[in-house]
mmCIF file of C-alpha atoms and ligand atoms in Angstrom:
data_model
loop_
_atom_site.group_PDB
_atom_site.id
_atom_site.type_symbol
_atom_site.label_atom_id
_atom_site.label_comp_id
_atom_site.label_asym_id
_atom_site.label_seq_id
_atom_site.Cartn_x
_atom_site.Cartn_y
_atom_site.Cartn_z
ATOM 1 C CA MET A 296 -73.668 -53.488 61.334
ATOM 2 C CA THR A 297 -69.436 -54.593 60.487
ATOM 3 C CA THR A 298 -67.522 -53.244 58.255
ATOM 4 C CA ILE A 299 -64.901 -54.950 56.766
ATOM 5 C CA SER A 300 -62.075 -54.511 54.348
ATOM 6 C CA SER A 301 -59.411 -56.889 54.328
ATOM 7 C CA VAL A 302 -60.549 -60.020 52.262
ATOM 8 C CA LEU A 303 -59.103 -61.786 55.002
ATOM 9 C CA GLU A 304 -61.316 -61.159 57.216
ATOM 10 C CA MET A 305 -64.080 -61.053 55.213
ATOM 11 C CA GLN A 306 -63.416 -64.826 54.459
ATOM 12 C CA ARG A 307 -62.466 -65.734 58.159
ATOM 13 C CA THR A 308 -66.346 -63.897 59.067
ATOM 14 C CA ALA A 309 -67.762 -65.367 56.290
ATOM 15 C CA ASP A 310 -66.009 -70.046 57.493
ATOM 16 C CA SER A 311 -67.036 -68.948 61.466
ATOM 17 C CA VAL A 312 -70.896 -67.486 59.481
ATOM 18 C CA ARG A 313 -70.997 -70.704 58.071
ATOM 19 C CA LEU A 314 -69.651 -73.008 60.421
ATOM 20 C CA GLN A 315 -73.015 -71.769 63.169
ATOM 21 C CA GLY A 316 -75.012 -73.237 60.830
ATOM 22 C CA LYS A 317 -76.297 -69.889 58.795
ATOM 23 C CA ARG A 318 -77.080 -69.102 55.812
ATOM 24 C CA ILE A 319 -75.521 -65.954 54.042
ATOM 25 C CA GLY A 320 -77.054 -63.770 51.420
ATOM 26 C CA VAL A 321 -74.271 -61.675 49.009
ATOM 27 C CA VAL A 322 -75.484 -58.562 47.425
ATOM 28 C CA PRO A 323 -72.601 -57.304 45.432
ATOM 29 C CA THR A 324 -73.036 -53.652 44.180
ATOM 30 C CA MET A 325 -70.929 -50.457 43.133
ATOM 31 C CA GLY A 326 -72.639 -48.254 46.138
ATOM 32 C CA TYR A 327 -74.099 -45.148 45.598
ATOM 33 C CA LEU A 328 -77.140 -46.773 46.629
ATOM 34 C CA HIS A 329 -80.529 -45.781 45.624
ATOM 35 C CA ALA A 330 -83.877 -48.111 46.813
ATOM 36 C CA GLY A 331 -82.895 -50.782 44.083
ATOM 37 C CA HIS A 332 -79.924 -51.900 45.519
ATOM 38 C CA LEU A 333 -82.259 -51.181 48.900
ATOM 39 C CA SER A 334 -84.677 -53.415 47.659
ATOM 40 C CA LEU A 335 -82.206 -56.636 46.760
ATOM 41 C CA ILE A 336 -80.532 -56.011 50.545
ATOM 42 C CA ARG A 337 -84.191 -57.050 51.749
ATOM 43 C CA ILE A 338 -84.826 -59.980 49.387
ATOM 44 C CA ALA A 339 -81.409 -61.404 50.440
ATOM 45 C CA THR A 340 -82.567 -60.817 54.442
ATOM 46 C CA GLN A 341 -85.523 -63.542 53.791
ATOM 47 C CA HIS A 342 -83.599 -66.047 52.136
ATOM 48 C CA ALA A 343 -80.619 -65.711 54.584
ATOM 49 C CA ASP A 344 -80.011 -65.167 58.302
ATOM 50 C CA VAL A 345 -77.152 -63.421 57.376
ATOM 51 C CA VAL A 346 -76.412 -60.166 54.557
ATOM 52 C CA ILE A 347 -73.025 -59.156 53.377
ATOM 53 C CA THR A 348 -73.190 -55.778 51.144
ATOM 54 C CA THR A 349 -70.426 -55.099 49.033
ATOM 55 C CA ILE A 350 -69.551 -51.874 47.536
ATOM 56 C CA PHE A 351 -66.653 -51.875 44.542
ATOM 57 C CA VAL A 352 -66.334 -50.005 42.179
ATOM 58 C CA ASN A 353 -65.055 -52.775 39.854
ATOM 59 C CA PRO A 354 -62.341 -51.224 37.620
ATOM 60 C CA LEU A 355 -62.133 -53.950 35.810
ATOM 61 C CA GLN A 356 -65.687 -53.558 33.899
ATOM 62 C CA PHE A 357 -65.258 -49.635 32.850
ATOM 63 C CA ALA A 358 -63.809 -49.083 29.272
ATOM 64 C CA PRO A 359 -60.746 -45.976 29.801
ATOM 65 C CA HIS A 360 -63.093 -43.406 28.216
ATOM 66 C CA GLU A 361 -65.882 -44.695 30.585
ATOM 67 C CA ASP A 362 -67.103 -42.993 34.385
ATOM 68 C CA PHE A 363 -64.672 -45.181 36.337
ATOM 69 C CA THR A 364 -62.760 -41.952 38.208
ATOM 70 C CA ARG A 365 -66.687 -40.051 38.402
ATOM 71 C CA TYR A 366 -68.683 -42.792 39.254
ATOM 72 C CA PRO A 367 -71.153 -41.480 42.447
ATOM 73 C CA ARG A 368 -69.687 -42.942 45.504
ATOM 74 C CA ASP A 369 -70.766 -41.837 49.056
ATOM 75 C CA ILE A 370 -69.677 -44.784 51.602
ATOM 76 C CA GLU A 371 -71.609 -43.335 54.836
ATOM 77 C CA ARG A 372 -74.634 -42.486 53.157
ATOM 78 C CA ASP A 373 -74.542 -46.102 51.516
ATOM 79 C CA SER A 374 -73.111 -47.153 54.571
ATOM 80 C CA ARG A 375 -76.343 -46.125 56.727
ATOM 81 C CA LEU A 376 -78.706 -47.187 54.140
ATOM 82 C CA ALA A 377 -77.619 -50.744 54.081
ATOM 83 C CA GLU A 378 -77.209 -50.570 57.705
ATOM 84 C CA GLU A 379 -81.057 -49.481 57.445
ATOM 85 C CA ALA A 380 -81.416 -52.389 54.869
ATOM 86 C CA GLY A 381 -80.726 -54.468 56.335
ATOM 87 C CA THR A 382 -77.024 -55.216 55.804
ATOM 88 C CA ASP A 383 -74.970 -57.621 58.940
ATOM 89 C CA TYR A 384 -71.637 -56.662 56.488
ATOM 90 C CA LEU A 385 -70.758 -54.099 54.425
ATOM 91 C CA PHE A 386 -67.699 -55.708 52.463
ATOM 92 C CA ILE A 387 -65.864 -52.202 50.984
ATOM 93 C CA PRO A 388 -61.703 -53.716 49.721
ATOM 94 C CA GLU A 389 -59.676 -51.173 48.547
ATOM 95 C CA GLN A 390 -58.809 -51.707 44.774
ATOM 96 C CA ASN A 391 -54.971 -53.253 45.973
ATOM 97 C CA GLU A 392 -57.456 -55.903 47.620
ATOM 98 C CA MET A 393 -59.132 -57.155 44.948
ATOM 99 C CA TYR A 394 -56.424 -56.866 42.135
ATOM 100 C CA SER A 395 -53.302 -57.526 43.577
ATOM 101 C CA SER A 396 -49.914 -55.910 40.623
ATOM 102 C CA ASN A 397 -49.750 -59.556 39.592
ATOM 103 C CA HIS A 398 -53.143 -60.779 38.631
ATOM 104 C CA LEU A 399 -53.908 -62.487 35.771
ATOM 105 C CA THR A 400 -56.565 -64.649 35.989
ATOM 106 C CA TYR A 401 -60.168 -63.412 34.601
ATOM 107 C CA VAL A 402 -64.204 -65.184 34.172
ATOM 108 C CA GLN A 403 -64.611 -65.058 30.721
ATOM 109 C CA THR A 404 -67.871 -66.299 29.477
ATOM 110 C CA GLU A 405 -68.587 -66.459 25.680
ATOM 111 C CA SER A 406 -71.429 -65.112 23.648
ATOM 112 C CA LEU A 407 -73.372 -64.309 25.205
ATOM 113 C CA ALA A 408 -70.986 -61.730 26.702
ATOM 114 C CA GLU A 409 -70.715 -60.866 22.796
ATOM 115 C CA VAL A 410 -74.229 -59.359 22.200
ATOM 116 C CA LEU A 411 -75.990 -56.112 23.375
ATOM 117 C CA GLU A 412 -73.684 -54.369 25.951
ATOM 118 C CA GLY A 413 -70.754 -56.345 25.746
ATOM 119 C CA LYS A 414 -70.682 -55.484 21.564
ATOM 120 C CA ILE A 415 -70.621 -51.663 22.430
ATOM 121 C CA ARG A 416 -69.099 -52.081 25.844
ATOM 122 C CA PRO A 417 -66.632 -55.294 24.796
ATOM 123 C CA GLY A 418 -64.576 -56.483 28.150
ATOM 124 C CA HIS A 419 -67.473 -55.238 30.208
ATOM 125 C CA PHE A 420 -68.886 -58.360 30.541
ATOM 126 C CA ARG A 421 -65.326 -59.881 31.244
ATOM 127 C CA GLY A 422 -64.727 -57.065 34.606
ATOM 128 C CA VAL A 423 -68.161 -58.419 35.291
ATOM 129 C CA THR A 424 -67.953 -61.918 36.031
ATOM 130 C CA THR A 425 -64.166 -61.904 37.088
ATOM 131 C CA VAL A 426 -64.698 -59.780 40.257
ATOM 132 C CA VAL A 427 -68.602 -61.329 40.959
ATOM 133 C CA ALA A 428 -66.422 -64.917 40.913
ATOM 134 C CA LYS A 429 -64.019 -63.212 43.115
ATOM 135 C CA LEU A 430 -67.097 -61.763 45.353
ATOM 136 C CA PHE A 431 -68.377 -64.976 45.403
ATOM 137 C CA ASN A 432 -65.065 -66.504 46.896
ATOM 138 C CA ILE A 433 -64.507 -63.517 49.093
ATOM 139 C CA THR A 434 -68.054 -63.963 50.516
ATOM 140 C CA LYS A 435 -68.994 -67.444 50.659
ATOM 141 C CA PRO A 436 -72.412 -66.924 50.109
ATOM 142 C CA HIS A 437 -76.127 -69.439 50.169
ATOM 143 C CA VAL A 438 -77.375 -66.851 47.804
ATOM 144 C CA ALA A 439 -76.409 -63.940 46.243
ATOM 145 C CA VAL A 440 -78.965 -61.282 45.300
ATOM 146 C CA PHE A 441 -78.960 -58.992 41.257
ATOM 147 C CA GLY A 442 -81.494 -57.227 39.333
ATOM 148 C CA GLN A 443 -82.890 -57.599 36.259
ATOM 149 C CA LYS A 444 -82.418 -53.875 35.098
ATOM 150 C CA ASP A 445 -79.054 -54.997 34.239
ATOM 151 C CA ALA A 446 -80.494 -58.038 32.529
ATOM 152 C CA GLN A 447 -78.019 -59.230 30.588
ATOM 153 C CA GLN A 448 -75.327 -59.767 33.909
ATOM 154 C CA ALA A 449 -77.817 -61.318 35.513
ATOM 155 C CA LEU A 450 -78.279 -63.812 32.505
ATOM 156 C CA LEU A 451 -74.774 -64.409 32.104
ATOM 157 C CA ILE A 452 -74.375 -64.953 36.567
ATOM 158 C CA GLN A 453 -76.570 -67.607 36.289
ATOM 159 C CA GLN A 454 -74.549 -69.053 32.805
ATOM 160 C CA MET A 455 -71.062 -68.754 35.147
ATOM 161 C CA VAL A 456 -72.553 -69.978 38.383
ATOM 162 C CA ARG A 457 -74.003 -73.416 35.672
ATOM 163 C CA ASP A 458 -70.711 -73.343 34.461
ATOM 164 C CA LEU A 459 -68.398 -72.950 37.065
ATOM 165 C CA ASN A 460 -70.207 -75.435 39.951
ATOM 166 C CA PHE A 461 -70.575 -72.161 41.844
ATOM 167 C CA ASN A 462 -73.543 -73.872 44.515
ATOM 168 C CA ILE A 463 -74.985 -71.172 45.107
ATOM 169 C CA GLU A 464 -78.212 -69.983 44.600
ATOM 170 C CA LEU A 465 -79.294 -66.463 42.071
ATOM 171 C CA ASN A 466 -81.694 -64.146 43.008
ATOM 172 C CA ILE A 467 -82.807 -61.890 40.382
ATOM 173 C CA ALA A 468 -84.599 -59.071 41.629
ATOM 174 C CA PRO A 469 -87.118 -56.982 39.994
ATOM 175 C CA ILE A 470 -86.345 -53.491 38.711
ATOM 176 C CA VAL A 471 -87.396 -50.635 40.961
ATOM 177 C CA ARG A 472 -88.698 -47.563 39.445
ATOM 178 C CA GLU A 473 -88.979 -44.115 40.451
ATOM 179 C CA PRO A 474 -93.380 -42.340 40.519
ATOM 180 C CA ASP A 475 -92.221 -41.695 36.343
ATOM 181 C CA GLY A 476 -91.066 -44.855 35.296
ATOM 182 C CA LEU A 477 -87.299 -44.475 35.037
ATOM 183 C CA ALA A 478 -85.245 -47.558 36.461
ATOM 184 C CA MET A 479 -83.901 -46.877 39.902
ATOM 185 C CA SER A 480 -79.708 -46.388 38.837
ATOM 186 C CA SER A 481 -76.812 -44.808 40.300
ATOM 187 C CA ARG A 482 -76.003 -42.280 37.101
ATOM 188 C CA ASN A 483 -79.031 -41.011 37.481
ATOM 189 C CA VAL A 484 -77.701 -38.789 39.417
ATOM 190 C CA TYR A 485 -75.548 -37.784 36.072
ATOM 191 C CA LEU A 486 -78.559 -36.166 34.278
ATOM 192 C CA ASN A 487 -79.178 -32.758 34.344
ATOM 193 C CA PRO A 488 -83.486 -31.677 34.999
ATOM 194 C CA GLU A 489 -84.313 -31.491 30.828
ATOM 195 C CA GLU A 490 -82.440 -35.217 30.067
ATOM 196 C CA ARG A 491 -84.294 -36.517 33.315
ATOM 197 C CA LYS A 492 -88.078 -34.893 32.141
ATOM 198 C CA GLN A 493 -87.219 -36.701 28.936
ATOM 199 C CA SER A 494 -85.348 -40.660 30.005
ATOM 200 C CA VAL A 495 -89.089 -41.119 30.792
ATOM 201 C CA LEU A 496 -89.402 -41.895 27.683
ATOM 202 C CA LEU A 497 -86.991 -45.498 28.218
ATOM 203 C CA SER A 498 -90.024 -47.124 30.512
ATOM 204 C CA GLN A 499 -92.490 -45.720 28.278
ATOM 205 C CA SER A 500 -91.204 -47.332 24.825
ATOM 206 C CA LEU A 501 -91.243 -50.371 26.539
ATOM 207 C CA LEU A 502 -94.669 -49.806 27.747
ATOM 208 C CA MET A 503 -95.411 -49.176 24.047
ATOM 209 C CA ALA A 504 -94.054 -52.603 22.873
ATOM 210 C CA GLU A 505 -95.996 -54.458 25.767
ATOM 211 C CA LYS A 506 -98.629 -52.849 24.959
ATOM 212 C CA MET A 507 -98.456 -53.822 20.583
ATOM 213 C CA ILE A 508 -97.690 -57.365 21.279
ATOM 214 C CA VAL A 509 -101.178 -57.818 23.773
ATOM 215 C CA GLU A 510 -103.229 -56.309 20.827
ATOM 216 C CA GLY A 511 -100.940 -58.915 18.960
ATOM 217 C CA GLU A 512 -98.330 -57.428 17.236
ATOM 218 C CA ARG A 513 -95.821 -59.998 16.557
ATOM 219 C CA ASN A 514 -92.514 -58.675 13.427
ATOM 220 C CA SER A 515 -90.498 -57.050 16.042
ATOM 221 C CA GLN A 516 -89.537 -55.053 13.855
ATOM 222 C CA ILE A 517 -92.216 -52.775 13.946
ATOM 223 C CA ILE A 518 -92.104 -52.870 17.468
ATOM 224 C CA LYS A 519 -88.724 -51.926 17.562
ATOM 225 C CA GLU A 520 -89.182 -49.351 14.567
ATOM 226 C CA ALA A 521 -91.947 -47.969 16.504
ATOM 227 C CA VAL A 522 -89.744 -47.624 19.902
ATOM 228 C CA THR A 523 -86.747 -46.107 18.260
ATOM 229 C CA LYS A 524 -89.546 -43.360 16.705
ATOM 230 C CA LEU A 525 -90.703 -43.155 20.382
ATOM 231 C CA LEU A 526 -87.221 -42.856 21.608
ATOM 232 C CA TYR A 527 -85.862 -40.701 18.948
ATOM 233 C CA SER A 528 -89.515 -38.055 19.638
ATOM 234 C CA GLN A 529 -87.243 -36.410 22.111
ATOM 235 C CA PRO A 530 -84.281 -34.169 21.031
ATOM 236 C CA LEU A 531 -81.607 -35.714 23.453
ATOM 237 C CA ALA A 532 -81.803 -39.001 23.157
ATOM 238 C CA VAL A 533 -79.544 -40.963 21.109
ATOM 239 C CA ILE A 534 -80.203 -44.689 20.802
ATOM 240 C CA ASP A 535 -77.171 -46.939 21.021
ATOM 241 C CA TYR A 536 -79.657 -50.467 20.567
ATOM 242 C CA VAL A 537 -83.131 -51.570 20.402
ATOM 243 C CA SER A 538 -82.845 -55.153 20.689
ATOM 244 C CA ILE A 539 -85.620 -58.287 20.547
ATOM 245 C CA ALA A 540 -83.763 -61.072 21.333
ATOM 246 C CA ASP A 541 -84.587 -64.462 23.152
ATOM 247 C CA ALA A 542 -84.545 -64.534 27.057
ATOM 248 C CA SER A 543 -81.973 -67.138 27.207
ATOM 249 C CA MET A 544 -79.439 -66.798 24.612
ATOM 250 C CA LEU A 545 -80.082 -63.608 23.725
ATOM 251 C CA HIS A 546 -80.872 -64.258 20.285
ATOM 252 C CA GLU A 547 -82.959 -61.247 18.400
ATOM 253 C CA ILE A 548 -85.701 -62.539 17.418
ATOM 254 C CA GLU A 549 -87.714 -61.824 13.853
ATOM 255 C CA PHE A 550 -91.513 -63.665 14.728
ATOM 256 C CA LEU A 551 -92.541 -63.751 18.266
ATOM 257 C CA SER A 552 -94.339 -67.098 18.152
ATOM 258 C CA SER A 553 -95.915 -68.510 21.000
ATOM 259 C CA GLY A 554 -94.204 -69.610 23.716
ATOM 260 C CA THR A 555 -91.570 -67.788 23.302
ATOM 261 C CA THR A 556 -89.667 -65.868 26.128
ATOM 262 C CA ALA A 557 -88.370 -62.230 24.977
ATOM 263 C CA LEU A 558 -86.854 -59.943 26.509
ATOM 264 C CA ILE A 559 -87.061 -56.628 25.385
ATOM 265 C CA SER A 560 -83.854 -54.027 26.009
ATOM 266 C CA LEU A 561 -83.036 -50.528 25.680
ATOM 267 C CA ALA A 562 -79.786 -48.513 25.755
ATOM 268 C CA VAL A 563 -80.356 -44.666 24.958
ATOM 269 C CA HIS A 564 -78.036 -42.159 25.571
ATOM 270 C CA PHE A 565 -79.449 -38.667 27.008
ATOM 271 C CA GLY A 566 -76.731 -35.967 27.121
ATOM 272 C CA LYS A 567 -73.203 -37.050 28.540
ATOM 273 C CA THR A 568 -75.286 -40.242 30.205
ATOM 274 C CA ARG A 569 -75.752 -43.646 28.970
ATOM 275 C CA LEU A 570 -79.049 -45.959 30.428
ATOM 276 C CA ILE A 571 -80.610 -49.420 30.059
ATOM 277 C CA ASP A 572 -83.896 -50.570 30.598
ATOM 278 C CA ASN A 573 -85.841 -53.495 29.374
ATOM 279 C CA THR A 574 -88.907 -55.801 30.121
ATOM 280 C CA ILE A 575 -89.517 -59.777 29.415
ATOM 281 C CA VAL A 576 -92.201 -60.684 27.774
ATOM 282 C CA ARG A 577 -93.733 -63.931 27.464
ATOM 283 C CA ILE A 578 -95.950 -64.842 24.889
ATOM 284 C CA SER A 579 -98.843 -67.182 25.100
HETATM 285 O O1 PAF B 2010 -74.811 -54.863 38.954
HETATM 286 C C1 PAF B 2010 -73.439 -54.379 39.788
HETATM 287 O O2 PAF B 2010 -73.413 -52.943 39.971
HETATM 288 C C2 PAF B 2010 -71.856 -54.748 39.082
HETATM 289 O O3 PAF B 2010 -71.980 -55.175 37.546
HETATM 290 C C3 PAF B 2010 -71.344 -55.416 39.691
HETATM 291 C C4 PAF B 2010 -72.221 -57.125 39.883
HETATM 292 C C5 PAF B 2010 -71.644 -54.893 41.763
HETATM 293 C C6 PAF B 2010 -70.018 -56.712 39.706
HETATM 294 O O4 PAF B 2010 -69.086 -55.342 39.612
#
């Protein structure tokens, strides 16, 4: 595995890989890699000849009060894990390499970016789509792999790729979970033992929602109330949102009619840590 930190060197490397007729797969990450990231890298190896993993904690997607400075970082461990999972090139740019002091151009995907995560974290998705567009232009991939864990991010990137004609195939990989169901996230490391214990409720409440639907419940409000009640059965949970929305445009759904594909998503704080999780349900 070769580590590259310069944008120009990454672009030249990508050009030369393309000239050899090889397919490039990219896995954009913010580092502190866990089994979820490693599954994305492994998926990329199945769809490309050369895999580039990027590690960049993107300041543009954090609000001033968020965890940019304390976001966990461990480049040595990440390098080892990324290589073991099949990365050929690790792109780790410095902040000034990605954003010059007179950076003025941003990518903004409207409406989809203004609900759920975007409503609670204004400006977050503008930061995500801007950096992902830049990473696409730097790594020149044929295929890019993202996780379903960040469901809204995946939708926005799909929309951006269509709207801006990026000639890139997107692969959205399933959520990887801890044995007790907690979705893997770099931020799980922030949880203290009691918060970690209670956080298992996220996946349990999604399973309960799925079960209610399987058993015939079609009223979203009733499902959301049951989920809220279950989450609040633990004293540390503070809910940002419980949403049942159509899985393509993220409009909230009142009644789950047959043929609907719904995204059930949650954002919940446990102490200082904010966790998200989701599931997609197809109503037959
Ligand atoms: O999902 C993430 O880790 C980040 O949002 C991404 C896509 C790497 C952009 O910074």
